[in-house]
Structure formats: C-alpha cells, structure tokens
Coordinates of C-alpha atoms and ligand atoms in Angstrom, one line a residue:
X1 CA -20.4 6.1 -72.6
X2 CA -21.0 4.7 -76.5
X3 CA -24.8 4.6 -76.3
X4 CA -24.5 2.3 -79.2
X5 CA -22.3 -0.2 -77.3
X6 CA -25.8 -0.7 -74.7
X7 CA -28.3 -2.6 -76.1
X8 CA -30.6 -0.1 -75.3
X9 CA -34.6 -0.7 -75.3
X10 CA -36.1 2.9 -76.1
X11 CA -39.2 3.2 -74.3
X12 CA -41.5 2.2 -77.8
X13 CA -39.7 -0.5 -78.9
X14 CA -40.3 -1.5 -75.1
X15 CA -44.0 -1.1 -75.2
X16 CA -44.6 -2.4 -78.5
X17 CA -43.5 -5.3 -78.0
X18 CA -45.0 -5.5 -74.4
X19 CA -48.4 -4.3 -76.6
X20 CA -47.7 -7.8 -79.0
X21 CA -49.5 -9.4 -75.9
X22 CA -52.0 -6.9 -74.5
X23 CA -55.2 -7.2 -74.8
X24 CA -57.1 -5.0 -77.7
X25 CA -53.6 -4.0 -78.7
X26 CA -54.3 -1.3 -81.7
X27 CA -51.9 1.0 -81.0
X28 CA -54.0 3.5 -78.9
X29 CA -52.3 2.6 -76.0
X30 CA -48.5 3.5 -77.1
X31 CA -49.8 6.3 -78.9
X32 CA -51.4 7.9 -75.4
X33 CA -47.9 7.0 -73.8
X34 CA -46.1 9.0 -76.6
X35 CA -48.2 11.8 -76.1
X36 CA -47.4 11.3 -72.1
X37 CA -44.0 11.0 -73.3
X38 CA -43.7 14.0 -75.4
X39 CA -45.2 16.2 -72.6
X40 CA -42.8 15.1 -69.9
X41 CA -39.6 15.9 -72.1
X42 CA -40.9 19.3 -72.5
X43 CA -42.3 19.7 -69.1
X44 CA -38.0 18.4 -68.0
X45 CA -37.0 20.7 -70.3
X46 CA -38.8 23.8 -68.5
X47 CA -37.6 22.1 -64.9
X48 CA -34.0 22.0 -66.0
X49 CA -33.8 25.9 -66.8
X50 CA -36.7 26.9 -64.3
X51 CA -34.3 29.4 -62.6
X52 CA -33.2 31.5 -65.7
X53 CA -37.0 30.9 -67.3
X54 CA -39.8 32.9 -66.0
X55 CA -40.8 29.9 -64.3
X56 CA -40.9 30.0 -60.8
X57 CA -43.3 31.5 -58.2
X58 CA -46.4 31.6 -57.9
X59 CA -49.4 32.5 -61.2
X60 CA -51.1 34.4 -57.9
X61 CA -54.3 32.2 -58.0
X62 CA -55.6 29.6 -56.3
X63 CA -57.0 25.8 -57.5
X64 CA -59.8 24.1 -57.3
X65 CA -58.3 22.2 -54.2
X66 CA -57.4 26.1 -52.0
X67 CA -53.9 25.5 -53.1
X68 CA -51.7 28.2 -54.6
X69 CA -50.8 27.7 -57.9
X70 CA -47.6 27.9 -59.0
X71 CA -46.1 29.1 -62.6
X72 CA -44.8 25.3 -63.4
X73 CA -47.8 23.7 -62.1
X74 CA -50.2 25.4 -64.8
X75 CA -47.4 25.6 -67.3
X76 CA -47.0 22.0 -66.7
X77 CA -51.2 21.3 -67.1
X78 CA -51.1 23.3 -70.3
X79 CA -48.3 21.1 -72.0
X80 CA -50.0 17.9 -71.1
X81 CA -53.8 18.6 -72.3
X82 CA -52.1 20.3 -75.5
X83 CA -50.1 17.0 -76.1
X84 CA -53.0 14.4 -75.3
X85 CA -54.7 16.9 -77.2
X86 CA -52.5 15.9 -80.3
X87 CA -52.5 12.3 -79.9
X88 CA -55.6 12.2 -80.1
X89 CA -55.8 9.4 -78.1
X90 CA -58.2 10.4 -75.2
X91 CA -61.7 11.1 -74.9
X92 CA -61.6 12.7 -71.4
X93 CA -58.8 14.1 -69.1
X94 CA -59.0 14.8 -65.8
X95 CA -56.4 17.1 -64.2
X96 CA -55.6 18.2 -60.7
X97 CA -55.8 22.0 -62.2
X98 CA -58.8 22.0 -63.6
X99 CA -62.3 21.5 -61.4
X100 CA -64.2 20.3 -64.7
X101 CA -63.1 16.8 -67.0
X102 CA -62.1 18.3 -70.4
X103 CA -63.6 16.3 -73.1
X104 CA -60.7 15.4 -76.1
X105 CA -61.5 12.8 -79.0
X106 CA -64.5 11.2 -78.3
X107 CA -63.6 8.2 -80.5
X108 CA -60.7 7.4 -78.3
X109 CA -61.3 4.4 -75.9
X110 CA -58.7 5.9 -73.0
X111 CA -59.6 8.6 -70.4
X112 CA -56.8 9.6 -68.6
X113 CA -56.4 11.4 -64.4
X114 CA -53.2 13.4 -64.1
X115 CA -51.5 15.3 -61.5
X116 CA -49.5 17.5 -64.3
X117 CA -46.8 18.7 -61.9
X118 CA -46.5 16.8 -58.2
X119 CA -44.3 18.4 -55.0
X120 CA -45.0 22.3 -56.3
X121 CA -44.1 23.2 -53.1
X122 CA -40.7 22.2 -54.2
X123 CA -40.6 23.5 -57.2
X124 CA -38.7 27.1 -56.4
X125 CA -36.1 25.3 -54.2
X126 CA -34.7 22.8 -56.5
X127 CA -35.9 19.6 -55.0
X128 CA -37.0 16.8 -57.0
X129 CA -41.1 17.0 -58.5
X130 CA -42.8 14.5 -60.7
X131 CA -45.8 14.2 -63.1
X132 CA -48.5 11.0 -62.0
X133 CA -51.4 9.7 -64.5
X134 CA -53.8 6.6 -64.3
X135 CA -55.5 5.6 -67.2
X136 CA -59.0 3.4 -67.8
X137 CA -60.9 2.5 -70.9
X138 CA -63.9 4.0 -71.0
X139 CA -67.0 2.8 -70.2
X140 CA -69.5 4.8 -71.6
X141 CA -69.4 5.7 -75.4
X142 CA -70.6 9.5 -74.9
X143 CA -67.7 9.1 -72.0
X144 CA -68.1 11.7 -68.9
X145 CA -67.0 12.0 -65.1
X146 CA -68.6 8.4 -64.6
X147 CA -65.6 7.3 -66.6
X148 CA -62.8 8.9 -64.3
X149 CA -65.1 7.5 -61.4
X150 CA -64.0 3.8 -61.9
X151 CA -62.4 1.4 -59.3
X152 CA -58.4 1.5 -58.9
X153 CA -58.4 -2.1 -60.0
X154 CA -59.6 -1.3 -63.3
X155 CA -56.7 1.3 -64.6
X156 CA -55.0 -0.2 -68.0
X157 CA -51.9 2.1 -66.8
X158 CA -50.1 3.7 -64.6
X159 CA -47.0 5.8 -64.1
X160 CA -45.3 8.9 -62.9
X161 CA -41.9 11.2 -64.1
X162 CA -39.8 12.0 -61.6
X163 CA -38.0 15.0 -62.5
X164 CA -34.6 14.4 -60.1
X165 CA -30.9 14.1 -60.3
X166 CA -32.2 12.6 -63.7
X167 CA -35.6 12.4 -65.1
X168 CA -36.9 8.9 -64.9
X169 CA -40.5 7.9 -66.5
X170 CA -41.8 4.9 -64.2
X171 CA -44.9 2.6 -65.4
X172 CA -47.2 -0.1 -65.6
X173 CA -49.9 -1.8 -67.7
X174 CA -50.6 -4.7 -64.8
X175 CA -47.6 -7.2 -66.1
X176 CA -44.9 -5.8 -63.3
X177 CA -43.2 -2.0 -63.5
X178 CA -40.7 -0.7 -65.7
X179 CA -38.4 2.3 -65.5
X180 CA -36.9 4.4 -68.3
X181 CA -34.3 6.8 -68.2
X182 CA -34.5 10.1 -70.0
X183 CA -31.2 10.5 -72.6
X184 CA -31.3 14.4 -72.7
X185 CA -28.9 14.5 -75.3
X186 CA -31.1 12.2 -77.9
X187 CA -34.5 13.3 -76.0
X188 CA -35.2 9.5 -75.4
X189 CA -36.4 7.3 -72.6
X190 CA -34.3 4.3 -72.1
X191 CA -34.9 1.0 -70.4
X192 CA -32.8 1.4 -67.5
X193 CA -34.7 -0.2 -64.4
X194 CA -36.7 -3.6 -65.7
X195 CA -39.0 -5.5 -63.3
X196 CA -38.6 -2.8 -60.4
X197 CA -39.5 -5.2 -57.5
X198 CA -40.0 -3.8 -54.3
X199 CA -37.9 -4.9 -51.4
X200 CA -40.5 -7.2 -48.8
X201 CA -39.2 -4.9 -45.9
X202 CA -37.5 -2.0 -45.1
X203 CA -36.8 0.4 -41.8
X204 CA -37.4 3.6 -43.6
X205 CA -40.4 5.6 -42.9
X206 CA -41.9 8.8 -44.6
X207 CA -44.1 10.7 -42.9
X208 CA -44.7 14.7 -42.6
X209 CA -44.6 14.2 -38.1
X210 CA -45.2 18.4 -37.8
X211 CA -49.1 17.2 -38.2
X212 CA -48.5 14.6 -35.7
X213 CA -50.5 16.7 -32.8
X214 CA -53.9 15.2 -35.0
X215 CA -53.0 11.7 -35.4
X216 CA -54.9 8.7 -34.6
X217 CA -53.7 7.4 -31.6
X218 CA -52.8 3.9 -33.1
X219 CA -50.5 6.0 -35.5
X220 CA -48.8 7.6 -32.5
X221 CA -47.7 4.5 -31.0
X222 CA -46.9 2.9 -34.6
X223 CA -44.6 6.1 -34.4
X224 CA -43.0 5.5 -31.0
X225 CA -42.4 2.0 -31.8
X226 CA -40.5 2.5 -34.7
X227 CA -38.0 4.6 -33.0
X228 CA -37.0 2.4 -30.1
X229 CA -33.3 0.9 -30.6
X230 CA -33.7 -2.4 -30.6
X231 CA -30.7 -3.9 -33.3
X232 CA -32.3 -7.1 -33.5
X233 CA -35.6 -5.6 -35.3
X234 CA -33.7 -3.1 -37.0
X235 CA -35.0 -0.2 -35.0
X236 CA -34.6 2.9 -34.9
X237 CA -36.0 3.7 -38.5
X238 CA -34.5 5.9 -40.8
X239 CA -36.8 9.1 -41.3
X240 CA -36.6 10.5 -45.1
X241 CA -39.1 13.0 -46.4
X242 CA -38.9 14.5 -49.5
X243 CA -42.4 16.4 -49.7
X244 CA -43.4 15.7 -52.8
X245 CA -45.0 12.0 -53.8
X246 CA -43.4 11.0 -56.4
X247 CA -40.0 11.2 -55.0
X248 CA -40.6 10.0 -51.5
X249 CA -42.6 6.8 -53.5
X250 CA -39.9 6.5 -55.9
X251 CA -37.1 5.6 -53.2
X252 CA -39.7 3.9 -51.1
X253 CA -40.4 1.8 -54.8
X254 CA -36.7 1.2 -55.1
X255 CA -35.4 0.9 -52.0
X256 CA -38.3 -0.6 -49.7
X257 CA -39.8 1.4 -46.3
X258 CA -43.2 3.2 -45.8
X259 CA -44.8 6.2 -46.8
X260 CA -47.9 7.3 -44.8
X261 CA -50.2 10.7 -45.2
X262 CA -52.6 9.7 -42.8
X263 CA -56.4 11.4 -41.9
X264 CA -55.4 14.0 -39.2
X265 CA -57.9 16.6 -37.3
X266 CA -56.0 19.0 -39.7
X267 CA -57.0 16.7 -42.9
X268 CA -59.9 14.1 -41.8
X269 CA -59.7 12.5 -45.6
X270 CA -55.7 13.3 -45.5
X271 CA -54.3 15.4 -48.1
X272 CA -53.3 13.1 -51.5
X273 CA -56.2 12.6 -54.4
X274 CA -57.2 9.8 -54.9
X275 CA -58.0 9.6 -58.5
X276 CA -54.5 11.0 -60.1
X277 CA -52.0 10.6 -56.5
X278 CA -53.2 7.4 -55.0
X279 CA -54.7 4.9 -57.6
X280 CA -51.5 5.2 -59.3
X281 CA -49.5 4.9 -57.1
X282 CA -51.1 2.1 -55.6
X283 CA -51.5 0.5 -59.1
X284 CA -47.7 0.3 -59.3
X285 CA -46.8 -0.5 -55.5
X286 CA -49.2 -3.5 -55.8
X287 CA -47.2 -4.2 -59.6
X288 CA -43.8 -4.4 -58.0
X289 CA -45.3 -6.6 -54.8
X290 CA -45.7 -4.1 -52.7
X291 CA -49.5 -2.5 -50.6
X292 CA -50.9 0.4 -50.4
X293 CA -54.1 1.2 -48.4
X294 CA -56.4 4.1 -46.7
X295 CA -55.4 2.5 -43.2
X296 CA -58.6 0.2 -43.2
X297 CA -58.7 -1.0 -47.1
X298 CA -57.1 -1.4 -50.4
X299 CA -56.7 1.7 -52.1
X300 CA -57.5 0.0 -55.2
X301 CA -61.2 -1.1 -54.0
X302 CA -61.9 2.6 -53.6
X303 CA -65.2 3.6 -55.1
X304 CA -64.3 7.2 -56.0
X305 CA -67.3 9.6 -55.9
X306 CA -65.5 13.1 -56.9
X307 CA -62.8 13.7 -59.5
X308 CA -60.8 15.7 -56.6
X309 CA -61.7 13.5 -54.1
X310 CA -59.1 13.5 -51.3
X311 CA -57.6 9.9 -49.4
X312 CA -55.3 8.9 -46.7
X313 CA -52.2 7.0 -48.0
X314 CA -50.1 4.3 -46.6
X315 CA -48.0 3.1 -49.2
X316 CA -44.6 0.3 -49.0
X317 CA -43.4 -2.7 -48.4
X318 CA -45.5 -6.1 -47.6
X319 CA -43.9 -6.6 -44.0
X320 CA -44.0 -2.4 -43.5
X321 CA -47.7 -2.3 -44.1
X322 CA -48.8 -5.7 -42.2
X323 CA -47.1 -4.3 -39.3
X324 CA -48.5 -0.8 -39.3
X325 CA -52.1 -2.2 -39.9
X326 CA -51.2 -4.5 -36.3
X327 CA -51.3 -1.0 -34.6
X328 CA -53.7 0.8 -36.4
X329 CA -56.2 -2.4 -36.2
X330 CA -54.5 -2.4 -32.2
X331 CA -53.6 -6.3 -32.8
X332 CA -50.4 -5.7 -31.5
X333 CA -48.8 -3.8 -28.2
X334 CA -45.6 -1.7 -27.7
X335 CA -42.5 -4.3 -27.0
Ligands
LIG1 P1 -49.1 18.7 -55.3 O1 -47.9 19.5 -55.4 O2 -49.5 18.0 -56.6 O3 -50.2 19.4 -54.7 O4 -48.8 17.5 -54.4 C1 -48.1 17.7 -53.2 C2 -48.4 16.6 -52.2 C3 -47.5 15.4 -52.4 O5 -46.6 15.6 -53.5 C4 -46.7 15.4 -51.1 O6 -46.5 14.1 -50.7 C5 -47.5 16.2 -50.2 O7 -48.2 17.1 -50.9 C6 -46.7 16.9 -49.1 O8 -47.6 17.5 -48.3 P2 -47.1 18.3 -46.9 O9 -46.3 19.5 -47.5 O10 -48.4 18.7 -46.2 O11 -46.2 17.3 -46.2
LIG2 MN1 -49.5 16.0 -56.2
LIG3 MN1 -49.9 18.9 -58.5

C-alpha cells in the first residue's frame, strides 16, 4: 500500500490540531503524549523480538501488589519513567511497579498513573498485552500522592497500547476516543480508528468464571441468565477472555459486550487498580458512550485513597451494564 496515496493523520498532527481547541493548550500536553509515544514504540519493539531477546520469564521478584514480576514488565516500567523522564513534561508518575510516586520536573503541570506493561501473565505465551496511563493536572504546586489521589472525572487523558496482531495506541482528552495505528516500517502512529463509538449492546461477555465459586449471588444468576437460548434476546452469549485488560476492553471498545472482574471471597475489592487499570478505562468507555462501574457506582466518582488501590470492574455497553446492574440491584428475575 502507497502510504502517501492515504491521507494519513500522524498522531501529532492529530493532536495538535485537537490541542488548537483545548483548554491551556501550551504544548505540555502533546509533548507528555510524545514521550508516551516514544516509550510504547520501544516497549513494541522489545514485544516483537521477546522470544530471541532475553526478555521473557520472570526478574524472580515480587511487586508491590505480591505479584511476580516478569522481565518485560520492569523492562517495560524502566522505558517509560526514562522517557517521561526526558520530556520533561511530568512532575509525578505513578507506576504499578513502583510502591512510591517518583517525583520528575516539578515545573510540569501533568502527573501521570501508568500500568507500564498490562496482561504479564501473557507475556511468555505470545498473547496480546498493553500499556494503560491516566493523566490529571496537578493540584498542588509542590505536587505529591494527593495529586495521583484525584477523582476519575478529573483526568485530562487517557489511553492504552495494545501490543496485538498490530500495535494500536488508543486515547482520549474528554472530546470522544481516537485510535492510531503503529506504521513499524516509519515508526509512526497513524489515525486509523476516528470517533471509536461503542456499540449500545452486545452478547459478548468477559469474565474469568474459574473464581465463580466466590461470587455474589446476584452475579451467579446474571451468569445463568446470560446463557439460556432464547434467539429472540440473543441468548446464549458469546464467552471471550483474553486475560489481560487491555485486549479483552479493546474488542469489548470495538465491538460492544461486557467485561466484569467482580469482588469475589478470593478478591473482596477485585483484582484491577483503580488509579492506572480502571479510571482509564472508564475514562474512555464513558468517551465512546459506553459505562463502567464498581457494581454499585461510577467508576469515575471513585475517591481513591491509595496509589495501588484495588476495584471491581464492570466495563461495556449502555444496554450490557443496565441490565447486569437489574440483577446485581435484584430489580429483575430469571425469565
Ligand atoms: P497486570 O499484568 O498489569 O498485573 O494486569 C493483569 C490483569 C488484567 O490485565 C487482566 O484483566 C487480569 O489481570 C486477569 O486476571 P486473572 O488472570 O485473575 O483472570
Ligand atoms: Mn494491568
Ligand atoms: Mn502490569
């Protein structure tokens, strides 16, 4: 294909002109992009050899949350504090990796939460794994973790990678959700999915059902319902599950459905973090029309406490989340 024969929006000409209208447009913004940008083509380009690299396995230690960390995750971490780092265009980061906020250029009006590589478990067997990060201004001039502790609603952006069958960078800065393809051969992201809308309703459902023996009741028969056969509701659902976020929200994003990682006896507060998992991708469900909430409220009106703080996730379509809140809010009974 003659590149030249598209007319292709790279992703800076896309956001500055998108910046032409944002508020206290200086340039910060698509300068913290860049540096998000930067990190993700070299994090791809570590992802695309992983097997012939000394990449893969595990570094033998363990996070801040108990889980093992894996030789991408922390080379994944390293490349994006070194690159925000150099754009000099945060004053704190927050990283799944690292227990402590890492303070960067306190000048900079951005602090920015990032889950550096999502889906590690993944990771050694070739399936698809993403990078997620939310970004606020800052509140404070000598910024600190009150500044990562702010409300969903109040992220400036939002977006994730998605390191798949080909690496897509997905965002938004609250005017509707763009998606930009990664040209390997130029090292450029290209506009290649504008105004992502997500479809009102959908029978697919993403859930991990081997923790099922700890769910709420109410989720149980949500469950059972979903897989009678009844044509004229469009029942059975379709079951897909990836295992890591970003890809199972990216299809649900694209192609409609529901993605749930409830509160079980195994994980009261469910597994996903709220602060680099959740508030951005509730951010952009909300963007592209559709909801995302903790099973009672909006994830979004979430008044974090704790950078690592964990929530439960129900994430999808308009008509997909109405209907499971009838059964978890037991408005509505098994037909
Ligand atoms: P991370 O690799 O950043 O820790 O995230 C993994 C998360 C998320 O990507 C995915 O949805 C979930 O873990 C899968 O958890 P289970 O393996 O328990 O289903
Ligand atoms: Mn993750
Ligand atoms: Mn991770």
């Amino acid at each position: 294909m003659n590149l030249a024969s598209k007319n292709l929006i790279s992703l800076f000409e896309f956001i500055h002109e998108k910046e032409k209208g944002f508020p206290y447009a200086n340039g910060e913004l698509s300068q913290l992009l860049r540096g998000i940008s930067l990190a993700t083509k070299i994090i791809n380009r570590e992802v695309r050899v992983a097997g012939l690299s000394n990449i893969l396995g595990s570094t033998g230690y363990y996070n801040v949350q108990g889980e093992e960390v894996k030789k991408l995750d922390e080379y994944a971490n390293e490349v994006m504090i070194k690159s925000l780092n150099l754009s000099q265009s945060v004053a704190l980061m927050g990283s799944e990796e690292n227990e402590e906020v890492i303070l960067s250029n306190a000048e900079a009006k951005y602090v920015i939460l990032f889950d550096p590589l999502d889906g590690s478990s993944n990771i050694d067997v070739n399936i698809n794994i993403g990078t997620i990060f939310s970004i606020f201004r800052k509140v404070n001039e000598n910024c600190n973790l009150e500044d990562c502790l702010q409300l969903g609603l109040k992220q400036v952006a939002a977006g994730y990678v998605i390191y798949g069958s080909s690496t897509m960078l997905v965002y938004t800065t609250g005017a509707g959700v763009n998606g930009f393809t990664l040209e390997p051969s130029i090292g450029e992201y290209f506009l290649s999915h504008p105004d992502i809308k997500m479809p009102e309703k959908s029978n697919t459902f993403s859930i991990n059902e081997g923790n099922s023996w700890g769910f709420e009741e109410n989720l149980k028969k949500y469950l059972e319902y979903i897989k009678i056969d009844d044509k004229a509701t469009k029942r059975p659902y379709k079951a897909r599950y990836v295992g890591s976020l970003v890809a199972d929200f990216h299809r649900t994003l694209l192609k409609g459905g529901i993605f749930i990682y409830p509160a079980s006896k195994k994980e009261p507060n469910g597994k996903l973090r709220l602060l680099y998992e959740a508030n951005p991708i509730a951010f952009l469900a909300e963007q592209a029309g559709g909801l995302a909430t903790d099973g009672n409220k909006r994830i979004l009106e979430k008044q974090p406490k704790e950078l690592h703080e964990r929530t439960p996730l129900y994430v999808g379509s308009k008509q997909e989340i109405e209907l499971i809140h009838k059964f978890l809010n037991e408005t509505i009974v098994l037909q």
